[in-house]
Short mmCIF file of C-alpha atoms and ligand atoms in Angstrom, two decimals:
data_model
loop_
_atom_site.label_atom_id
_atom_site.label_comp_id
_atom_site.label_asym_id
_atom_site.label_seq_id
_atom_site.Cartn_x
_atom_site.Cartn_y
_atom_site.Cartn_z
CA UNK A 1 58.99 28.95 54.60
CA UNK A 2 59.37 30.44 51.19
CA UNK A 3 57.79 29.47 48.03
CA UNK A 4 60.74 27.43 46.73
CA UNK A 5 60.76 25.46 49.59
CA UNK A 6 56.84 25.14 49.82
CA UNK A 7 56.73 23.87 46.39
CA UNK A 8 58.86 20.85 47.40
CA UNK A 9 57.05 20.24 50.51
CA UNK A 10 54.45 17.29 50.24
CA UNK A 11 50.99 18.29 50.14
CA UNK A 12 49.48 17.95 53.57
CA UNK A 13 45.85 17.28 52.59
CA UNK A 14 44.59 14.28 54.11
CA UNK A 15 44.04 11.57 51.33
CA UNK A 16 42.25 8.15 51.40
CA UNK A 17 45.50 6.41 52.36
CA UNK A 18 45.98 8.67 55.20
CA UNK A 19 42.28 8.10 56.20
CA UNK A 20 42.53 4.21 56.08
CA UNK A 21 45.81 4.50 58.21
CA UNK A 22 44.12 6.75 60.53
CA UNK A 23 41.15 4.53 61.09
CA UNK A 24 43.28 1.64 61.86
CA UNK A 25 45.69 3.75 63.92
CA UNK A 26 42.67 5.06 65.89
CA UNK A 27 42.07 1.55 67.17
CA UNK A 28 45.02 1.70 69.28
CA UNK A 29 43.16 3.77 71.75
CA UNK A 30 44.32 4.64 75.20
CA UNK A 31 47.64 3.55 76.41
CA UNK A 32 49.61 4.25 79.54
CA UNK A 33 51.89 7.34 79.11
CA UNK A 34 55.41 6.19 80.08
CA UNK A 35 56.29 9.47 81.55
CA UNK A 36 53.29 10.37 83.47
CA UNK A 37 51.80 6.86 84.19
CA UNK A 38 48.33 8.28 83.25
CA UNK A 39 46.18 6.66 80.58
CA UNK A 40 45.91 8.78 77.27
CA UNK A 41 44.75 8.66 73.89
CA UNK A 42 47.44 7.24 71.45
CA UNK A 43 47.07 7.31 67.91
CA UNK A 44 49.92 4.95 67.39
CA UNK A 45 51.06 1.72 69.01
CA UNK A 46 54.59 1.07 69.84
CA UNK A 47 55.10 -1.16 66.87
CA UNK A 48 53.69 1.58 64.69
CA UNK A 49 55.89 4.00 66.09
CA UNK A 50 58.92 1.88 65.26
CA UNK A 51 57.39 1.14 61.75
CA UNK A 52 56.80 4.58 60.87
CA UNK A 53 60.52 5.52 62.11
CA UNK A 54 61.80 2.93 59.80
CA UNK A 55 59.83 4.21 56.95
CA UNK A 56 60.50 7.79 57.22
CA UNK A 57 63.61 8.61 58.98
CA UNK A 58 65.87 7.24 56.13
CA UNK A 59 64.11 9.87 53.88
CA UNK A 60 64.77 12.72 56.42
CA UNK A 61 68.31 11.88 56.82
CA UNK A 62 68.76 11.60 53.21
CA UNK A 63 67.00 15.02 52.65
CA UNK A 64 69.67 16.28 55.10
CA UNK A 65 72.42 14.86 52.81
CA UNK A 66 72.99 11.83 54.85
CA UNK A 67 74.89 11.04 58.03
CA UNK A 68 78.29 12.90 58.36
CA UNK A 69 81.02 10.53 56.94
CA UNK A 70 82.99 10.95 60.12
CA UNK A 71 82.60 7.74 61.98
CA UNK A 72 84.27 9.19 65.07
CA UNK A 73 81.77 11.92 65.18
CA UNK A 74 78.70 9.64 64.79
CA UNK A 75 80.20 7.25 67.22
CA UNK A 76 80.71 9.79 69.75
CA UNK A 77 77.07 11.15 69.39
CA UNK A 78 75.52 7.75 69.44
CA UNK A 79 77.48 6.69 72.78
CA UNK A 80 76.57 10.20 74.20
CA UNK A 81 72.94 9.69 73.51
CA UNK A 82 72.71 6.03 74.48
CA UNK A 83 74.26 7.01 77.75
CA UNK A 84 71.57 9.79 78.10
CA UNK A 85 68.83 7.45 77.03
CA UNK A 86 69.63 4.97 79.77
CA UNK A 87 68.28 7.59 82.47
CA UNK A 88 65.06 7.89 80.29
CA UNK A 89 61.66 6.23 81.03
CA UNK A 90 61.56 4.02 78.06
CA UNK A 91 64.48 1.58 77.89
CA UNK A 92 63.26 -0.60 75.14
CA UNK A 93 63.28 1.80 72.44
CA UNK A 94 66.18 1.18 69.76
CA UNK A 95 67.60 4.68 69.98
CA UNK A 96 70.23 5.69 67.43
CA UNK A 97 72.02 9.07 67.20
CA UNK A 98 73.92 10.68 64.26
CA UNK A 99 74.94 13.94 62.91
CA UNK A 100 73.61 14.69 59.42
CA UNK A 101 75.32 16.87 57.00
CA UNK A 102 72.79 19.59 56.54
CA UNK A 103 73.87 23.12 57.22
CA UNK A 104 70.79 24.55 58.69
CA UNK A 105 70.33 24.56 62.31
CA UNK A 106 68.04 21.67 63.64
CA UNK A 107 67.62 18.48 65.61
CA UNK A 108 64.72 15.98 65.48
CA UNK A 109 63.61 12.66 66.69
CA UNK A 110 61.40 10.33 64.97
CA UNK A 111 59.00 8.15 67.16
CA UNK A 112 61.07 4.97 67.16
CA UNK A 113 64.09 6.70 68.61
CA UNK A 114 65.93 7.62 65.51
CA UNK A 115 67.65 10.91 66.41
CA UNK A 116 69.81 13.48 64.58
CA UNK A 117 71.31 16.78 64.85
CA UNK A 118 72.62 18.78 61.94
CA UNK A 119 76.19 20.00 61.59
CA UNK A 120 74.70 23.39 61.74
CA UNK A 121 73.51 23.16 65.14
CA UNK A 122 76.48 21.17 66.38
CA UNK A 123 78.74 23.96 65.53
CA UNK A 124 76.86 26.35 67.49
CA UNK A 125 77.25 24.56 70.86
CA UNK A 126 80.17 25.06 73.10
CA UNK A 127 79.97 22.08 75.80
CA UNK A 128 78.52 18.72 76.49
CA UNK A 129 75.93 19.95 78.88
CA UNK A 130 74.25 21.86 76.08
CA UNK A 131 74.63 18.81 73.90
CA UNK A 132 72.98 16.80 76.71
CA UNK A 133 70.32 19.55 76.85
CA UNK A 134 69.61 19.14 73.17
CA UNK A 135 69.54 15.23 73.13
CA UNK A 136 67.78 15.22 76.38
CA UNK A 137 64.99 17.40 74.79
CA UNK A 138 64.61 15.15 71.79
CA UNK A 139 64.42 11.95 74.14
CA UNK A 140 61.85 13.81 75.95
CA UNK A 141 59.57 13.95 72.76
CA UNK A 142 60.19 10.37 72.21
CA UNK A 143 59.60 9.30 75.79
CA UNK A 144 56.43 11.23 76.21
CA UNK A 145 55.44 9.79 72.90
CA UNK A 146 54.51 13.14 71.50
CA UNK A 147 54.11 11.93 68.06
CA UNK A 148 51.92 9.16 68.98
CA UNK A 149 49.43 11.30 71.02
CA UNK A 150 49.30 14.19 68.55
CA UNK A 151 45.82 15.15 68.01
CA UNK A 152 46.54 17.49 65.02
CA UNK A 153 46.55 16.00 61.79
CA UNK A 154 50.03 17.19 60.91
CA UNK A 155 51.88 13.89 61.77
CA UNK A 156 49.36 11.59 60.35
CA UNK A 157 49.15 13.53 57.07
CA UNK A 158 52.86 13.48 56.58
CA UNK A 159 52.66 9.34 56.84
CA UNK A 160 52.09 9.42 53.18
CA UNK A 161 55.35 10.08 51.40
CA UNK A 162 53.41 10.56 48.38
CA UNK A 163 53.31 14.23 47.16
CA UNK A 164 52.93 16.59 44.25
CA UNK A 165 56.34 17.85 42.91
CA UNK A 166 54.63 20.51 40.57
CA UNK A 167 53.01 19.01 37.74
CA UNK A 168 53.83 22.11 35.67
CA UNK A 169 57.39 21.53 35.78
CA UNK A 170 56.83 17.64 35.06
CA UNK A 171 54.64 17.95 32.04
CA UNK A 172 56.51 20.81 30.42
CA UNK A 173 59.88 19.25 31.09
CA UNK A 174 60.71 19.53 27.42
CA UNK A 175 60.32 23.21 27.71
CA UNK A 176 62.77 23.42 30.53
CA UNK A 177 60.18 24.58 32.98
CA UNK A 178 61.40 25.30 36.36
CA UNK A 179 63.65 22.45 37.10
CA UNK A 180 63.91 23.48 40.89
CA UNK A 181 60.33 22.04 41.33
CA UNK A 182 61.45 18.44 40.29
CA UNK A 183 64.33 18.35 42.44
CA UNK A 184 62.82 17.15 45.68
CA UNK A 185 63.30 13.84 47.05
CA UNK A 186 61.45 14.33 50.14
CA UNK A 187 60.23 17.92 50.94
CA UNK A 188 62.66 19.64 53.41
CA UNK A 189 61.32 19.16 57.01
CA UNK A 190 57.91 17.78 55.76
CA UNK A 191 58.46 14.29 57.65
CA UNK A 192 59.19 16.20 60.88
CA UNK A 193 56.51 16.45 63.59
CA UNK A 194 56.00 19.95 64.74
CA UNK A 195 55.14 19.95 68.43
CA UNK A 196 52.88 22.36 70.68
CA UNK A 197 54.13 24.54 73.27
CA UNK A 198 52.99 22.13 75.93
CA UNK A 199 55.05 19.35 74.20
CA UNK A 200 58.04 21.67 74.30
CA UNK A 201 57.67 22.24 77.75
CA UNK A 202 57.37 18.67 78.74
CA UNK A 203 60.38 17.62 76.55
CA UNK A 204 62.43 20.33 78.23
CA UNK A 205 61.53 19.24 81.55
CA UNK A 206 62.39 15.65 80.74
CA UNK A 207 65.61 16.64 79.05
CA UNK A 208 66.73 18.42 82.17
CA UNK A 209 65.68 15.27 84.28
CA UNK A 210 67.63 12.92 81.93
CA UNK A 211 70.84 15.08 81.64
CA UNK A 212 71.14 15.63 85.34
CA UNK A 213 70.73 11.88 86.27
CA UNK A 214 73.55 11.39 83.53
CA UNK A 215 75.75 13.68 85.52
CA UNK A 216 75.65 16.81 83.29
CA UNK A 217 75.22 20.22 84.48
CA UNK A 218 71.30 20.98 84.16
CA UNK A 219 72.43 24.69 83.29
CA UNK A 220 73.18 23.47 79.83
CA UNK A 221 69.49 23.47 79.10
CA UNK A 222 68.87 27.15 79.76
CA UNK A 223 72.34 27.85 77.98
CA UNK A 224 71.35 25.99 74.95
CA UNK A 225 68.20 27.99 74.58
CA UNK A 226 70.08 31.18 75.13
CA UNK A 227 72.83 30.29 72.52
CA UNK A 228 70.14 29.22 70.02
CA UNK A 229 68.17 32.50 70.53
CA UNK A 230 71.24 34.71 70.22
CA UNK A 231 72.53 33.00 66.92
CA UNK A 232 69.27 33.28 65.45
CA UNK A 233 69.35 37.05 65.61
CA UNK A 234 72.22 37.14 63.03
CA UNK A 235 70.73 34.51 60.61
CA UNK A 236 67.27 33.82 61.25
CA UNK A 237 66.62 31.75 58.17
CA UNK A 238 68.90 29.22 59.37
CA UNK A 239 66.88 28.63 62.15
CA UNK A 240 63.40 28.67 60.58
CA UNK A 241 62.93 24.93 60.73
CA UNK A 242 64.17 24.41 64.27
CA UNK A 243 61.71 27.00 65.46
CA UNK A 244 58.97 25.86 63.30
CA UNK A 245 59.19 22.35 64.77
CA UNK A 246 60.31 23.22 68.15
CA UNK A 247 58.55 26.42 69.05
CA UNK A 248 61.03 28.73 71.13
CA UNK A 249 59.63 31.37 73.63
CA UNK A 250 60.83 33.44 76.47
CA UNK A 251 58.57 31.33 78.59
CA UNK A 252 60.58 28.23 77.65
CA UNK A 253 63.75 29.97 78.59
CA UNK A 254 62.38 31.36 81.97
CA UNK A 255 60.92 28.04 82.92
CA UNK A 256 64.22 26.16 82.31
CA UNK A 257 65.94 28.80 84.40
CA UNK A 258 63.46 28.53 87.16
CA UNK A 259 63.82 24.75 87.24
CA UNK A 260 67.49 25.08 87.40
CA UNK A 261 67.28 27.48 90.42
CA UNK A 262 64.78 25.57 92.14
CA UNK A 263 64.43 21.86 91.37
CA UNK A 264 68.18 21.54 90.28
CA UNK A 265 69.81 24.01 92.63
CA UNK A 266 71.83 21.19 94.19
CA UNK A 267 73.10 20.08 90.58
CA UNK A 268 74.63 23.40 89.62
CA UNK A 269 78.24 22.18 90.07
CA UNK A 270 77.96 19.12 87.77
CA UNK A 271 80.48 19.42 84.93
CA UNK A 272 79.84 21.14 81.64
CA UNK A 273 82.59 19.34 79.71
CA UNK A 274 83.67 21.94 77.56
CA UNK A 275 87.07 20.49 76.35
CA UNK A 276 85.64 17.01 75.64
CA UNK A 277 82.99 18.49 73.31
CA UNK A 278 85.31 20.87 71.64
CA UNK A 279 87.84 17.91 71.07
CA UNK A 280 85.19 15.87 69.54
CA UNK A 281 83.74 18.54 67.34
CA UNK A 282 87.10 20.11 66.26
CA UNK A 283 86.98 18.86 62.73
CA UNK A 284 83.53 20.15 62.28
CA UNK A 285 84.15 23.47 63.64
CA UNK A 286 87.19 23.81 61.08
CA UNK A 287 84.48 24.02 58.33
CA UNK A 288 82.13 26.31 60.22
CA UNK A 289 82.94 29.04 57.63
CA UNK A 290 81.78 26.48 54.86
CA UNK A 291 78.59 25.68 56.57
CA UNK A 292 77.75 29.48 56.93
CA UNK A 293 78.25 30.04 53.33
CA UNK A 294 75.80 27.10 52.77
CA UNK A 295 73.28 28.65 55.01
CA UNK A 296 73.70 32.11 53.19
CA UNK A 297 73.35 30.01 49.79
CA UNK A 298 70.27 28.42 50.99
CA UNK A 299 68.67 31.73 52.09
CA UNK A 300 69.30 33.04 48.50
CA UNK A 301 67.90 29.91 47.12
CA UNK A 302 64.51 30.29 49.09
CA UNK A 303 64.40 33.93 47.63
CA UNK A 304 65.08 32.47 44.15
CA UNK A 305 68.14 34.55 43.93
CA UNK A 306 69.97 31.96 42.11
CA UNK A 307 73.06 33.97 41.07
CA UNK A 308 73.87 35.04 44.72
CA UNK A 309 73.18 31.28 45.92
CA UNK A 310 75.73 30.21 43.24
CA UNK A 311 78.22 32.77 44.58
CA UNK A 312 78.03 31.48 48.12
CA UNK A 313 78.15 27.72 47.01
CA UNK A 314 81.17 28.71 45.18
CA UNK A 315 82.59 29.86 48.28
CA UNK A 316 81.57 26.79 50.19
CA UNK A 317 83.39 24.61 47.70
CA UNK A 318 86.36 26.69 47.74
CA UNK A 319 86.53 26.32 51.55
CA UNK A 320 85.37 22.48 51.47
CA UNK A 321 85.76 21.06 47.81
CA UNK A 322 84.68 17.71 48.79
CA UNK A 323 81.68 18.39 50.73
CA UNK A 324 78.69 16.18 49.78
CA UNK A 325 76.10 18.62 50.79
CA UNK A 326 77.86 21.78 49.47
CA UNK A 327 78.24 19.88 46.01
CA UNK A 328 74.45 18.91 45.94
CA UNK A 329 73.36 22.33 46.98
CA UNK A 330 75.43 23.70 44.13
CA UNK A 331 73.92 21.11 41.85
CA UNK A 332 70.40 22.36 42.70
CA UNK A 333 71.33 25.80 42.04
CA UNK A 334 72.75 25.15 38.68
CA UNK A 335 69.60 23.32 37.97
CA UNK A 336 67.54 26.44 38.92
CA UNK A 337 69.75 28.13 36.69
CA UNK A 338 68.92 25.81 33.79
CA UNK A 339 72.43 24.62 33.61
CA UNK A 340 71.80 20.87 33.89
CA UNK A 341 75.26 19.88 32.42
CA UNK A 342 76.95 22.11 35.22
CA UNK A 343 74.51 20.45 37.80
CA UNK A 344 75.50 16.94 36.59
CA UNK A 345 79.11 17.70 37.14
CA UNK A 346 78.42 18.34 40.72
CA UNK A 347 75.87 15.28 41.28
CA UNK A 348 78.65 12.95 39.90
CA UNK A 349 81.35 14.23 42.10
CA UNK A 350 79.08 14.00 45.14
CA UNK A 351 78.33 10.48 44.28
CA UNK A 352 81.70 9.57 44.08
CA UNK A 353 82.43 11.13 47.43
CA UNK A 354 79.50 9.41 49.22
CA UNK A 355 78.39 6.48 47.11
CA UNK A 356 76.05 4.92 49.52
CA UNK A 357 73.95 8.16 50.05
CA UNK A 358 70.97 8.38 47.61
CA UNK A 359 70.09 12.00 47.14
CA UNK A 360 73.03 12.54 44.63
CA UNK A 361 71.38 9.86 42.37
CA UNK A 362 68.25 11.39 42.50
CA UNK A 363 69.47 14.92 41.40
CA UNK A 364 71.80 13.28 38.83
CA UNK A 365 68.57 11.67 37.33
CA UNK A 366 66.85 14.92 37.25
CA UNK A 367 69.91 16.64 35.57
CA UNK A 368 70.08 14.02 33.06
CA UNK A 369 66.37 14.22 32.16
CA UNK A 370 66.88 17.84 31.66
CA UNK A 371 69.53 16.98 28.98
CA UNK A 372 66.91 14.51 27.32
CA UNK A 373 69.29 11.70 28.48
CA UNK A 374 66.30 9.48 29.37
CA UNK A 375 67.88 5.95 29.39
CA UNK A 376 70.87 7.36 31.93
CA UNK A 377 68.25 9.30 33.78
CA UNK A 378 66.12 6.05 34.31
CA UNK A 379 69.30 4.24 35.51
CA UNK A 380 70.10 6.94 37.96
CA UNK A 381 66.60 6.74 39.50
CA UNK A 382 66.84 3.05 39.52
CA UNK A 383 70.09 3.30 41.52
CA UNK A 384 68.38 5.77 43.92
CA UNK A 385 65.40 3.48 44.54
CA UNK A 386 67.80 0.63 45.30
CA UNK A 387 69.38 2.67 48.02
CA UNK A 388 66.29 4.57 49.25
CA UNK A 389 62.97 2.51 48.31
CA UNK A 390 59.73 4.20 49.14
CA UNK A 391 59.85 7.55 47.50
CA UNK A 392 56.72 7.81 45.27
CA UNK A 393 58.30 10.59 43.26
CA UNK A 394 61.00 8.39 41.99
CA UNK A 395 58.62 5.87 40.77
CA UNK A 396 56.83 8.70 38.97
CA UNK A 397 59.96 10.11 37.42
CA UNK A 398 60.97 6.35 36.19
CA UNK A 399 57.61 6.43 34.43
CA UNK A 400 58.13 9.85 32.94
CA UNK A 401 61.52 8.73 31.72
CA UNK A 402 60.22 5.38 30.15
CA UNK A 403 57.52 7.25 28.63
CA UNK A 404 60.03 9.68 26.90
CA UNK A 405 61.68 6.59 25.54
CA UNK A 406 58.61 5.41 24.06
CA UNK A 407 58.67 2.36 26.22
CA UNK A 408 54.84 2.43 27.11
CA UNK A 409 54.18 -0.85 28.88
CA UNK A 410 57.21 -0.13 31.15
CA UNK A 411 56.12 3.25 31.78
CA UNK A 412 52.63 2.15 32.50
CA UNK A 413 54.04 -0.35 35.06
CA UNK A 414 55.65 2.46 36.94
CA UNK A 415 52.41 4.88 36.79
CA UNK A 416 50.45 1.89 38.15
CA UNK A 417 53.17 1.54 40.97
CA UNK A 418 52.85 5.25 41.54
CA UNK A 419 49.00 5.00 41.78
CA UNK A 420 49.27 2.49 44.24
CA UNK A 421 51.56 4.71 46.43
CA UNK A 422 49.62 7.68 46.02
CA UNK A 423 46.01 8.33 44.28
CA UNK A 424 45.62 11.88 44.81
CA UNK A 425 47.31 15.03 43.37
CA UNK A 426 48.50 16.10 40.12
CA UNK A 427 51.05 13.41 39.46
CA UNK A 428 48.44 10.87 40.24
CA UNK A 429 46.07 12.60 37.75
CA UNK A 430 48.82 12.55 35.00
CA UNK A 431 49.58 8.82 35.66
CA UNK A 432 45.94 7.99 35.48
CA UNK A 433 45.29 9.78 32.29
CA UNK A 434 48.42 8.26 30.71
CA UNK A 435 47.10 4.75 31.61
CA UNK A 436 43.64 5.61 30.12
CA UNK A 437 45.04 6.98 26.86
CA UNK A 438 47.04 4.05 26.33
CA UNK A 439 44.20 1.75 27.21
CA UNK A 440 46.27 0.18 29.87
CA UNK A 441 43.96 0.78 32.74
ZN1 ZN B 501 60.91 20.19 70.74
#
């Protein structure tokens, strides 16, 4: 990941809150793995899995610009996914499936069964057997409870949504320090579990099992991998996060191919349903050139080449003028060019296009702050929080806007609230210092 993204990713250091959470979670101890039937150390109970999913998945979906505003496509994916889930080991998980607006290539699952695929990956697939491979793989992670049994700290430390969005930018906001660093709602991909190669192998095997049971040609699994590997060669940056969270290897592909030839030899004539997939995703594929311009723009953003990024997002908006994700990417780009007034034009347009999605409100607040319109910025952050509670950064920014309006006691309330959510990192230090200086702690 490039530095621009890194700065937006929540600090992964384990803090006290994580530690307390881990201490209680560790008490869960051994549980029977629903897939293997053997006992295994689980760091989360099923109730905790669902709770964590509920707290975190809305933030990831919003970071990915929300579910697509295409009810037919979401309904198609949800029905498709639930049909597959009926063949899985865990029937009582509250599964849900959607497409999200992000342009990069990825799919992911939260431990309580909330599963998403980006527009970027859906336009790469060509039939339902590949979609079944993709969804089957994600279902595999949920069913084998990979998030719950992970021994690494990654999953655990991301439980805390709290982070550091670059104190430099925040404290020097009046000097127009790098606004790119204040933009973040939730760091891109920071909430996603990254899996081990063993996890990947198991998810692939389970995916093939579920898809075949659901009547799809199991060749969709190796075909899916082949498609993704081939496409990643021409635009690797769009695939970064997919391969970071789901490590890809020749070995994975070979194993899936072997499984197809040996275990699933009798199922090779099952349908791949090319036409059905093409029909249901036709509208999406119409804007593939716009999605590709977004992918190129995002690549330039990570390289901090904001002028070229702006050119690509311009192309995006020429091809798809009302694209919520395209508008917000352009807004972030304009903020990075220190053009908050231009940025605000795009955030406002985005808001009117997708009024229930929260990210536009957050970016709008930042754009207003950069114009010293603190009252309006506060309102924007408040609107964001009403749509999507639980992001400590918003609480901090609310404190900062109130402080800028000389409303000390209201600011102190927000800083106190922030410190309850996160007591480590630069923002926490800043908040605590403020309270101390004001004698309000
Ligand atoms: Zn995976």
